[in-house]
mmCIF file of C-alpha atoms and ligand atoms in Angstrom:
data_model
loop_
_atom_site.group_PDB
_atom_site.id
_atom_site.type_symbol
_atom_site.label_atom_id
_atom_site.label_comp_id
_atom_site.label_asym_id
_atom_site.label_seq_id
_atom_site.Cartn_x
_atom_site.Cartn_y
_atom_site.Cartn_z
ATOM 1 C CA MET A 1 82.134 96.461 88.610
ATOM 2 C CA GLN A 2 81.802 92.678 88.605
ATOM 3 C CA ILE A 3 85.010 90.703 88.164
ATOM 4 C CA ARG A 4 84.787 87.135 86.939
ATOM 5 C CA ARG A 5 87.745 86.331 84.733
ATOM 6 C CA PHE A 6 91.264 86.099 86.149
ATOM 7 C CA ILE A 7 94.605 84.834 84.874
ATOM 8 C CA ASP A 8 97.452 84.232 87.326
ATOM 9 C CA SER A 9 101.134 84.392 86.474
ATOM 10 C CA HIS A 10 104.387 84.909 88.273
ATOM 11 C CA THR A 11 107.272 87.143 87.295
ATOM 12 C CA GLU A 12 110.570 85.832 88.600
ATOM 13 C CA GLY A 13 108.605 84.363 91.500
ATOM 14 C CA GLU A 14 106.229 87.250 92.310
ATOM 15 C CA PRO A 15 102.518 86.641 91.581
ATOM 16 C CA THR A 16 100.291 88.793 89.357
ATOM 17 C CA ARG A 17 96.535 88.338 88.912
ATOM 18 C CA VAL A 18 95.256 89.911 85.676
ATOM 19 C CA LEU A 19 91.579 90.889 85.741
ATOM 20 C CA LEU A 20 89.705 91.172 82.453
ATOM 21 C CA ALA A 21 86.123 91.698 81.293
ATOM 22 C CA GLU A 22 84.132 89.044 79.445
ATOM 23 C CA ASN A 23 85.746 87.628 76.283
ATOM 24 C CA ASP A 24 89.150 88.659 77.650
ATOM 25 C CA ALA A 25 88.491 92.277 76.663
ATOM 26 C CA PRO A 26 89.636 95.260 78.736
ATOM 27 C CA PHE A 27 86.946 96.790 80.936
ATOM 28 C CA GLY A 28 85.103 99.552 79.056
ATOM 29 C CA ALA A 29 85.848 102.389 81.488
ATOM 30 C CA THR A 30 88.945 104.475 80.850
ATOM 31 C CA LEU A 31 91.605 104.580 83.563
ATOM 32 C CA PRO A 32 90.663 108.151 84.649
ATOM 33 C CA GLU A 33 86.987 107.127 84.822
ATOM 34 C CA LEU A 34 87.856 104.130 86.962
ATOM 35 C CA LEU A 35 90.074 106.239 89.240
ATOM 36 C CA ALA A 36 87.312 108.831 89.611
ATOM 37 C CA SER A 37 84.693 106.245 90.490
ATOM 38 C CA TRP A 38 86.950 104.691 93.156
ATOM 39 C CA SER A 39 88.116 108.015 94.658
ATOM 40 C CA ARG A 40 86.602 110.006 97.523
ATOM 41 C CA GLU A 41 87.873 113.550 98.164
ATOM 42 C CA GLY A 42 90.864 112.912 95.912
ATOM 43 C CA GLN A 43 91.793 109.703 97.734
ATOM 44 C CA LEU A 44 91.850 106.511 95.653
ATOM 45 C CA THR A 45 90.409 103.600 97.645
ATOM 46 C CA ILE A 46 90.208 100.118 96.179
ATOM 47 C CA PRO A 47 86.781 98.648 97.070
ATOM 48 C CA PRO A 48 86.989 95.842 99.701
ATOM 49 C CA ASP A 49 85.651 93.172 97.310
ATOM 50 C CA MET A 50 88.453 94.110 94.852
ATOM 51 C CA LEU A 51 91.123 94.075 97.585
ATOM 52 C CA ALA A 52 89.849 90.617 98.456
ATOM 53 C CA LEU A 53 91.034 89.370 95.032
ATOM 54 C CA ALA A 54 94.648 90.067 96.063
ATOM 55 C CA SER A 55 94.681 88.350 99.416
ATOM 56 C CA ASN A 56 93.983 85.221 101.398
ATOM 57 C CA PRO A 57 91.824 83.182 101.061
ATOM 58 C CA ARG A 58 91.568 83.976 97.313
ATOM 59 C CA ALA A 59 95.213 84.639 96.485
ATOM 60 C CA ALA A 60 98.753 84.285 97.767
ATOM 61 C CA ASP A 61 99.375 87.234 100.066
ATOM 62 C CA ALA A 62 102.098 88.712 97.800
ATOM 63 C CA THR A 63 99.660 88.943 94.839
ATOM 64 C CA VAL A 64 99.341 92.148 92.817
ATOM 65 C CA CYS A 65 96.120 92.581 90.824
ATOM 66 C CA ALA A 66 96.299 94.238 87.404
ATOM 67 C CA LEU A 67 92.906 95.385 86.178
ATOM 68 C CA VAL A 68 92.965 96.040 82.437
ATOM 69 C CA CYS A 69 90.823 98.923 81.194
ATOM 70 C CA ALA A 70 90.518 101.330 78.293
ATOM 71 C CA PRO A 71 93.264 103.941 77.926
ATOM 72 C CA SER A 72 92.421 107.638 77.817
ATOM 73 C CA SER A 73 95.487 108.474 75.787
ATOM 74 C CA ALA A 74 95.326 107.785 72.029
ATOM 75 C CA ASP A 75 98.846 106.383 71.896
ATOM 76 C CA ALA A 76 98.309 103.796 74.661
ATOM 77 C CA SER A 77 97.219 100.192 73.978
ATOM 78 C CA CYS A 78 95.466 99.803 77.341
ATOM 79 C CA GLY A 79 95.119 101.230 80.801
ATOM 80 C CA VAL A 80 96.016 99.250 83.912
ATOM 81 C CA LEU A 81 95.390 99.773 87.619
ATOM 82 C CA PHE A 82 97.566 97.853 90.083
ATOM 83 C CA TRP A 83 96.780 97.042 93.689
ATOM 84 C CA ASN A 84 97.774 94.612 96.403
ATOM 85 C CA ALA A 85 95.974 93.583 99.574
ATOM 86 C CA ALA A 86 96.932 96.883 101.261
ATOM 87 C CA GLY A 87 95.680 99.227 98.538
ATOM 88 C CA PRO A 88 96.629 100.847 95.225
ATOM 89 C CA LEU A 89 100.154 100.812 93.831
ATOM 90 C CA GLY A 90 101.498 103.474 91.467
ATOM 91 C CA MET A 91 103.365 101.428 88.882
ATOM 92 C CA CYS A 92 104.210 97.780 89.336
ATOM 93 C CA GLY A 93 107.138 96.436 87.320
ATOM 94 C CA HIS A 94 106.733 92.711 87.891
ATOM 95 C CA ALA A 95 102.985 92.952 87.181
ATOM 96 C CA THR A 96 103.659 94.911 83.954
ATOM 97 C CA ILE A 97 105.827 91.999 82.816
ATOM 98 C CA GLY A 98 103.172 89.516 83.977
ATOM 99 C CA LEU A 99 100.421 91.423 82.180
ATOM 100 C CA ALA A 100 102.293 91.573 78.862
ATOM 101 C CA ARG A 101 102.995 87.835 79.066
ATOM 102 C CA THR A 102 99.354 87.128 79.969
ATOM 103 C CA LEU A 103 98.045 89.159 77.012
ATOM 104 C CA SER A 104 100.267 87.118 74.668
ATOM 105 C CA TRP A 105 99.090 83.916 76.275
ATOM 106 C CA ILE A 106 95.375 84.729 75.678
ATOM 107 C CA GLY A 107 96.116 85.603 72.061
ATOM 108 C CA ARG A 108 95.930 89.391 72.443
ATOM 109 C CA PRO A 109 99.624 90.294 72.320
ATOM 110 C CA LEU A 110 100.603 93.917 72.745
ATOM 111 C CA PRO A 111 101.911 95.608 69.586
ATOM 112 C CA PRO A 112 105.669 96.271 69.459
ATOM 113 C CA ALA A 113 106.714 99.134 71.746
ATOM 114 C CA ALA A 114 103.202 99.290 73.200
ATOM 115 C CA LYS A 115 102.360 102.044 75.639
ATOM 116 C CA MET A 116 100.438 101.157 78.798
ATOM 117 C CA GLU A 117 98.739 103.861 80.808
ATOM 118 C CA THR A 118 99.208 103.588 84.578
ATOM 119 C CA ARG A 119 97.989 106.012 87.244
ATOM 120 C CA VAL A 120 101.515 107.442 87.486
ATOM 121 C CA GLY A 121 102.319 107.695 83.779
ATOM 122 C CA LEU A 122 102.917 105.851 80.527
ATOM 123 C CA VAL A 123 105.265 102.876 80.318
ATOM 124 C CA THR A 124 106.536 101.314 77.097
ATOM 125 C CA VAL A 125 106.416 97.535 76.887
ATOM 126 C CA GLU A 126 108.160 95.117 74.528
ATOM 127 C CA THR A 127 107.264 91.411 74.493
ATOM 128 C CA LEU A 128 110.376 89.322 73.778
ATOM 129 C CA ALA A 129 111.009 85.598 73.252
ATOM 130 C CA HIS A 130 110.858 82.821 75.889
ATOM 131 C CA GLY A 131 108.558 84.610 78.327
ATOM 132 C CA SER A 132 110.739 87.698 78.599
ATOM 133 C CA VAL A 133 109.296 91.193 78.628
ATOM 134 C CA ARG A 134 111.139 94.522 78.701
ATOM 135 C CA PHE A 135 109.598 97.782 79.827
ATOM 136 C CA ALA A 136 110.728 101.385 80.002
ATOM 137 C CA ASN A 137 109.410 102.767 83.269
ATOM 138 C CA VAL A 138 108.129 106.174 84.292
ATOM 139 C CA ALA A 139 110.777 108.809 85.048
ATOM 140 C CA SER A 140 112.558 107.856 88.262
ATOM 141 C CA TYR A 141 114.499 110.159 90.556
ATOM 142 C CA VAL A 142 116.050 110.685 93.970
ATOM 143 C CA PHE A 143 114.063 112.953 96.255
ATOM 144 C CA ALA A 144 116.556 113.010 99.141
ATOM 145 C CA ARG A 145 119.918 111.378 99.873
ATOM 146 C CA ASP A 146 121.344 110.042 103.124
ATOM 147 C CA VAL A 147 118.233 110.508 105.215
ATOM 148 C CA GLU A 148 118.600 109.167 108.754
ATOM 149 C CA ILE A 149 115.700 107.334 110.326
ATOM 150 C CA GLU A 150 115.386 105.823 113.752
ATOM 151 C CA ARG A 151 114.128 102.282 113.516
ATOM 152 C CA GLU A 152 111.379 101.030 115.763
ATOM 153 C CA HIS A 153 113.083 99.651 118.901
ATOM 154 C CA GLY A 154 116.129 101.853 118.255
ATOM 155 C CA GLY A 155 119.108 102.075 115.925
ATOM 156 C CA VAL A 156 119.586 104.565 113.121
ATOM 157 C CA VAL A 157 119.648 103.661 109.418
ATOM 158 C CA ARG A 158 120.571 105.912 106.531
ATOM 159 C CA GLY A 159 118.852 105.722 103.162
ATOM 160 C CA ASP A 160 117.929 107.458 99.933
ATOM 161 C CA ILE A 161 114.308 108.304 99.182
ATOM 162 C CA ALA A 162 113.668 107.630 95.507
ATOM 163 C CA TRP A 163 110.734 107.362 93.126
ATOM 164 C CA GLY A 164 110.533 104.462 90.672
ATOM 165 C CA GLY A 165 106.748 104.460 90.166
ATOM 166 C CA ASN A 166 106.320 103.947 93.949
ATOM 167 C CA TRP A 167 108.272 105.650 96.742
ATOM 168 C CA PHE A 168 111.179 103.727 98.259
ATOM 169 C CA PHE A 169 113.441 104.138 101.242
ATOM 170 C CA ILE A 170 116.651 102.481 99.997
ATOM 171 C CA VAL A 171 119.147 101.217 102.552
ATOM 172 C CA ARG A 172 122.507 100.196 101.085
ATOM 173 C CA LEU A 173 124.011 97.229 102.922
ATOM 174 C CA ASP A 174 126.083 96.097 99.940
ATOM 175 C CA GLY A 175 129.218 98.012 100.802
ATOM 176 C CA ALA A 176 128.964 100.267 97.778
ATOM 177 C CA PRO A 177 131.543 103.073 97.478
ATOM 178 C CA SER A 178 128.964 105.636 98.616
ATOM 179 C CA THR A 179 128.516 103.962 102.002
ATOM 180 C CA GLY A 180 132.206 103.716 102.871
ATOM 181 C CA LYS A 181 131.390 100.503 104.775
ATOM 182 C CA SER A 182 132.017 96.873 103.985
ATOM 183 C CA GLY A 183 128.859 95.222 102.817
ATOM 184 C CA ARG A 184 127.029 92.103 103.807
ATOM 185 C CA LEU A 185 124.963 89.285 102.357
ATOM 186 C CA MET A 186 121.248 88.869 102.948
ATOM 187 C CA ARG A 187 120.373 86.999 106.119
ATOM 188 C CA SER A 188 117.275 84.795 106.479
ATOM 189 C CA LEU A 189 113.973 86.061 105.058
ATOM 190 C CA GLU A 190 112.577 86.313 108.597
ATOM 191 C CA GLU A 191 115.479 88.469 109.810
ATOM 192 C CA GLU A 192 115.333 90.836 106.825
ATOM 193 C CA LEU A 193 111.533 91.067 107.065
ATOM 194 C CA ALA A 194 111.829 92.100 110.717
ATOM 195 C CA TYR A 195 114.612 94.576 109.895
ATOM 196 C CA ALA A 196 112.708 96.144 106.966
ATOM 197 C CA ASN A 197 109.550 96.347 109.071
ATOM 198 C CA SER A 198 111.410 98.194 111.824
ATOM 199 C CA ILE A 199 112.478 100.767 109.199
ATOM 200 C CA ALA A 200 108.943 101.026 107.755
ATOM 201 C CA ARG A 201 107.557 101.660 111.245
ATOM 202 C CA GLY A 202 110.256 104.257 111.843
ATOM 203 C CA LEU A 203 109.143 106.057 108.667
ATOM 204 C CA VAL A 204 105.526 105.999 109.798
ATOM 205 C CA ARG A 205 106.407 107.263 113.268
ATOM 206 C CA VAL A 206 108.020 110.449 111.945
ATOM 207 C CA ASN A 207 105.475 110.678 109.102
ATOM 208 C CA LEU A 208 108.271 111.212 106.594
ATOM 209 C CA ARG A 209 106.931 112.189 103.165
ATOM 210 C CA ALA A 210 108.554 112.436 99.736
ATOM 211 C CA GLY A 211 107.642 114.357 96.548
ATOM 212 C CA PRO A 212 104.166 114.961 95.131
ATOM 213 C CA GLU A 213 103.655 111.586 93.449
ATOM 214 C CA ASN A 214 101.225 109.355 95.360
ATOM 215 C CA ASN A 215 100.959 112.043 98.077
ATOM 216 C CA GLY A 216 104.590 111.418 98.989
ATOM 217 C CA LEU A 217 103.759 108.168 100.768
ATOM 218 C CA ILE A 218 107.006 106.204 101.276
ATOM 219 C CA ASP A 219 105.406 102.787 101.492
ATOM 220 C CA HIS A 220 108.215 100.510 100.230
ATOM 221 C CA VAL A 221 111.562 99.722 101.893
ATOM 222 C CA ALA A 222 114.403 98.299 99.768
ATOM 223 C CA LEU A 223 117.407 96.716 101.483
ATOM 224 C CA ILE A 224 120.376 96.275 99.132
ATOM 225 C CA PHE A 225 122.955 93.529 99.747
ATOM 226 C CA GLN A 226 125.923 91.952 98.090
ATOM 227 C CA PRO A 227 124.672 89.409 95.519
ATOM 228 C CA SER A 228 124.722 85.667 96.122
ATOM 229 C CA ARG A 229 125.075 85.050 92.357
ATOM 230 C CA ARG A 230 128.252 85.787 90.468
ATOM 231 C CA ASP A 231 126.240 87.175 87.531
ATOM 232 C CA ALA A 232 124.396 89.821 89.596
ATOM 233 C CA HIS A 233 125.533 93.235 90.818
ATOM 234 C CA ALA A 234 123.420 93.369 93.979
ATOM 235 C CA ARG A 235 120.595 91.575 95.758
ATOM 236 C CA ASN A 236 117.548 93.218 97.274
ATOM 237 C CA PHE A 237 114.858 92.557 99.820
ATOM 238 C CA VAL A 238 111.840 94.770 99.162
ATOM 239 C CA LEU A 239 109.153 95.192 101.799
ATOM 240 C CA CYS A 240 105.798 96.019 100.203
ATOM 241 C CA PRO A 241 102.937 97.935 101.875
ATOM 242 C CA ASN A 242 100.938 94.717 102.327
ATOM 243 C CA GLY A 243 103.628 93.466 104.724
ATOM 244 C CA THR A 244 105.009 90.869 102.287
ATOM 245 C CA PHE A 245 108.358 90.924 100.515
ATOM 246 C CA ASP A 246 108.728 91.005 96.744
ATOM 247 C CA ARG A 247 109.873 87.632 95.423
ATOM 248 C CA SER A 248 110.957 89.287 92.168
ATOM 249 C CA PRO A 249 113.730 91.909 92.081
ATOM 250 C CA CYS A 250 110.910 94.528 92.079
ATOM 251 C CA GLY A 251 110.624 96.628 88.917
ATOM 252 C CA THR A 252 109.839 99.892 90.670
ATOM 253 C CA GLY A 253 112.408 99.184 93.399
ATOM 254 C CA THR A 254 115.113 98.459 90.843
ATOM 255 C CA SER A 255 114.111 101.680 89.050
ATOM 256 C CA ALA A 256 114.454 103.692 92.260
ATOM 257 C CA LEU A 257 117.857 102.100 92.902
ATOM 258 C CA LEU A 258 119.008 102.953 89.362
ATOM 259 C CA ALA A 259 118.033 106.577 89.998
ATOM 260 C CA SER A 260 120.080 106.505 93.200
ATOM 261 C CA LEU A 261 123.090 104.849 91.515
ATOM 262 C CA ALA A 262 122.895 107.438 88.721
ATOM 263 C CA ALA A 263 122.687 110.343 91.177
ATOM 264 C CA ARG A 264 125.752 109.012 93.014
ATOM 265 C CA GLY A 265 127.748 108.436 89.832
ATOM 266 C CA GLU A 266 127.933 104.694 90.549
ATOM 267 C CA LEU A 267 126.331 103.497 87.302
ATOM 268 C CA ALA A 268 126.687 105.060 83.861
ATOM 269 C CA PRO A 269 123.783 105.485 81.423
ATOM 270 C CA ASN A 270 123.171 102.323 79.346
ATOM 271 C CA ALA A 271 125.464 100.229 81.589
ATOM 272 C CA ARG A 272 123.983 96.823 82.453
ATOM 273 C CA TRP A 273 122.766 96.213 86.018
ATOM 274 C CA ARG A 274 121.676 92.730 87.086
ATOM 275 C CA GLN A 275 119.441 92.881 90.133
ATOM 276 C CA GLU A 276 119.035 89.712 92.192
ATOM 277 C CA SER A 277 115.881 89.270 94.272
ATOM 278 C CA ALA A 278 115.410 87.917 97.783
ATOM 279 C CA ILE A 279 114.726 84.452 96.311
ATOM 280 C CA GLY A 280 117.627 84.596 93.828
ATOM 281 C CA SER A 281 115.766 85.490 90.589
ATOM 282 C CA VAL A 282 117.112 88.307 88.392
ATOM 283 C CA PHE A 283 115.986 91.366 86.408
ATOM 284 C CA GLU A 284 118.321 92.911 83.898
ATOM 285 C CA ALA A 285 118.242 96.704 83.986
ATOM 286 C CA SER A 286 119.810 99.867 82.615
ATOM 287 C CA TYR A 287 118.808 103.499 82.361
ATOM 288 C CA VAL A 288 118.978 106.506 80.087
ATOM 289 C CA MET A 289 118.924 110.081 81.306
ATOM 290 C CA LEU A 290 115.575 111.781 80.815
ATOM 291 C CA GLU A 291 115.760 113.962 77.722
ATOM 292 C CA SER A 292 115.694 117.624 78.591
ATOM 293 C CA ASN A 293 112.567 118.330 76.539
ATOM 294 C CA GLN A 294 110.696 115.940 78.854
ATOM 295 C CA THR A 295 111.875 117.724 81.958
ATOM 296 C CA GLY A 296 109.091 119.539 83.751
ATOM 297 C CA SER A 297 108.771 120.957 87.223
ATOM 298 C CA LYS A 298 107.533 117.542 88.299
ATOM 299 C CA PHE A 299 110.900 115.883 87.714
ATOM 300 C CA ALA A 300 114.230 116.462 89.348
ATOM 301 C CA ALA A 301 117.069 117.434 86.988
ATOM 302 C CA SER A 302 118.645 113.985 87.253
ATOM 303 C CA SER A 303 115.587 111.880 86.426
ATOM 304 C CA VAL A 304 116.293 108.656 84.583
ATOM 305 C CA ILE A 305 114.193 106.326 82.468
ATOM 306 C CA PRO A 306 114.883 102.773 83.697
ATOM 307 C CA GLN A 307 114.567 99.853 81.330
ATOM 308 C CA ILE A 308 113.932 96.463 82.936
ATOM 309 C CA THR A 309 113.723 92.916 81.560
ATOM 310 C CA GLY A 310 112.358 89.845 83.338
ATOM 311 C CA ARG A 311 110.460 86.642 82.656
ATOM 312 C CA ALA A 312 106.857 85.794 83.482
ATOM 313 C CA PHE A 313 104.931 82.515 83.292
ATOM 314 C CA VAL A 314 101.168 81.955 83.301
ATOM 315 C CA VAL A 315 100.183 79.470 86.007
ATOM 316 C CA ALA A 316 96.362 79.457 86.233
ATOM 317 C CA GLU A 317 93.177 80.923 84.834
ATOM 318 C CA GLY A 318 89.599 80.812 85.989
ATOM 319 C CA ASN A 319 86.422 82.509 87.048
ATOM 320 C CA MET A 320 85.755 84.052 90.429
ATOM 321 C CA VAL A 321 82.803 82.506 92.242
ATOM 322 C CA ARG A 322 80.581 84.669 94.446
ATOM 323 C CA ASP A 323 78.807 82.961 97.291
ATOM 324 C CA ALA A 324 76.540 85.346 99.209
ATOM 325 C CA GLY A 325 77.002 83.191 102.301
ATOM 326 C CA ASP A 326 80.803 83.440 102.247
ATOM 327 C CA PRO A 327 81.881 85.733 105.118
ATOM 328 C CA SER A 328 85.159 86.517 103.300
ATOM 329 C CA GLN A 329 83.707 87.835 100.042
ATOM 330 C CA GLY A 330 83.974 91.499 101.061
ATOM 331 C CA GLY A 331 87.633 91.087 101.943
ATOM 332 C CA GLY A 332 89.262 89.175 104.754
ATOM 333 C CA TRP A 333 87.188 87.136 107.172
ATOM 334 C CA VAL A 334 84.176 89.019 108.444
ATOM 335 C CA GLU A 335 82.117 87.387 111.192
HETATM 336 O O1 PYC B 401 107.777 94.966 90.631
HETATM 337 O O2 PYC B 401 107.421 97.106 90.915
HETATM 338 C C1 PYC B 401 107.317 95.943 91.261
HETATM 339 C C2 PYC B 401 106.555 95.641 92.511
HETATM 340 C C3 PYC B 401 106.015 96.532 93.389
HETATM 341 C C4 PYC B 401 105.407 95.803 94.391
HETATM 342 C C5 PYC B 401 105.589 94.473 94.111
HETATM 343 N N1 PYC B 401 106.291 94.398 92.948
#
């Protein structure tokens, strides 16, 4: 697959790069066809030249690519595959918002209550005024509560493992009732990055796995703090598998937190939750309980459907240039 056209946006500070075929059309392959062609022995691997589109020197290192393709389901408007420099993501909330905004910007707005097919399920997307987009995420749930992990270099942290379209290890540092401790504010980005990394390495060391989705890989860490804004309920710092932190409040991370709050009886269905990000931007969120007729063996009894609203802004568009002499074209810098 040759990628030329790209459109860059940011959602509450976090970059998205939308990849389209010629004439701004979706790529012709359906999402399952694309997944099959990029999978070996059931393992999805993003080709190196595609990973290269989400990393230095072609993109900011926090970039998530959103490749738009044909849906396989009749009730979906498009399919989308998300990845960052480290590999495929399941869902990506900020990039869903960025994609919807980008499609409006190129004159191909999604229909009202459009369904988008992702590799982990259908999401429903609503384009609102002033750059805002709302989406209803895939069913989100808590896999395990109060799991203790030894951090790299020592010290034990306790967290919930929850699915929000990616797997998260959620560490509450906000002094919520469930922790019984007084909370704290976020420290510097460098300190929280080091702290989150020590937890991520602790998870890898014990090879802790979650439920069946995405092979149970717990590849995101969400630290939850007291908010710095009076109009937010909590602030987060989300470490992504590419080693960067999410500048937005993280759509899938907020979804996982909502599932945890719901499971702990700390947030009622339909109650408003304002999630502040590491850089101070905000998503507005709420959840409904998953209707019982949607409950299958795949979902825990207390699954929720999170609904998240944020703003995205298009910042650049262009064409990728391939130079056969460029040592970085296959990803990274290859001597
Ligand atoms: O918004 O879900 C999200 C997300 C995941 C990784 C980066 N952003």
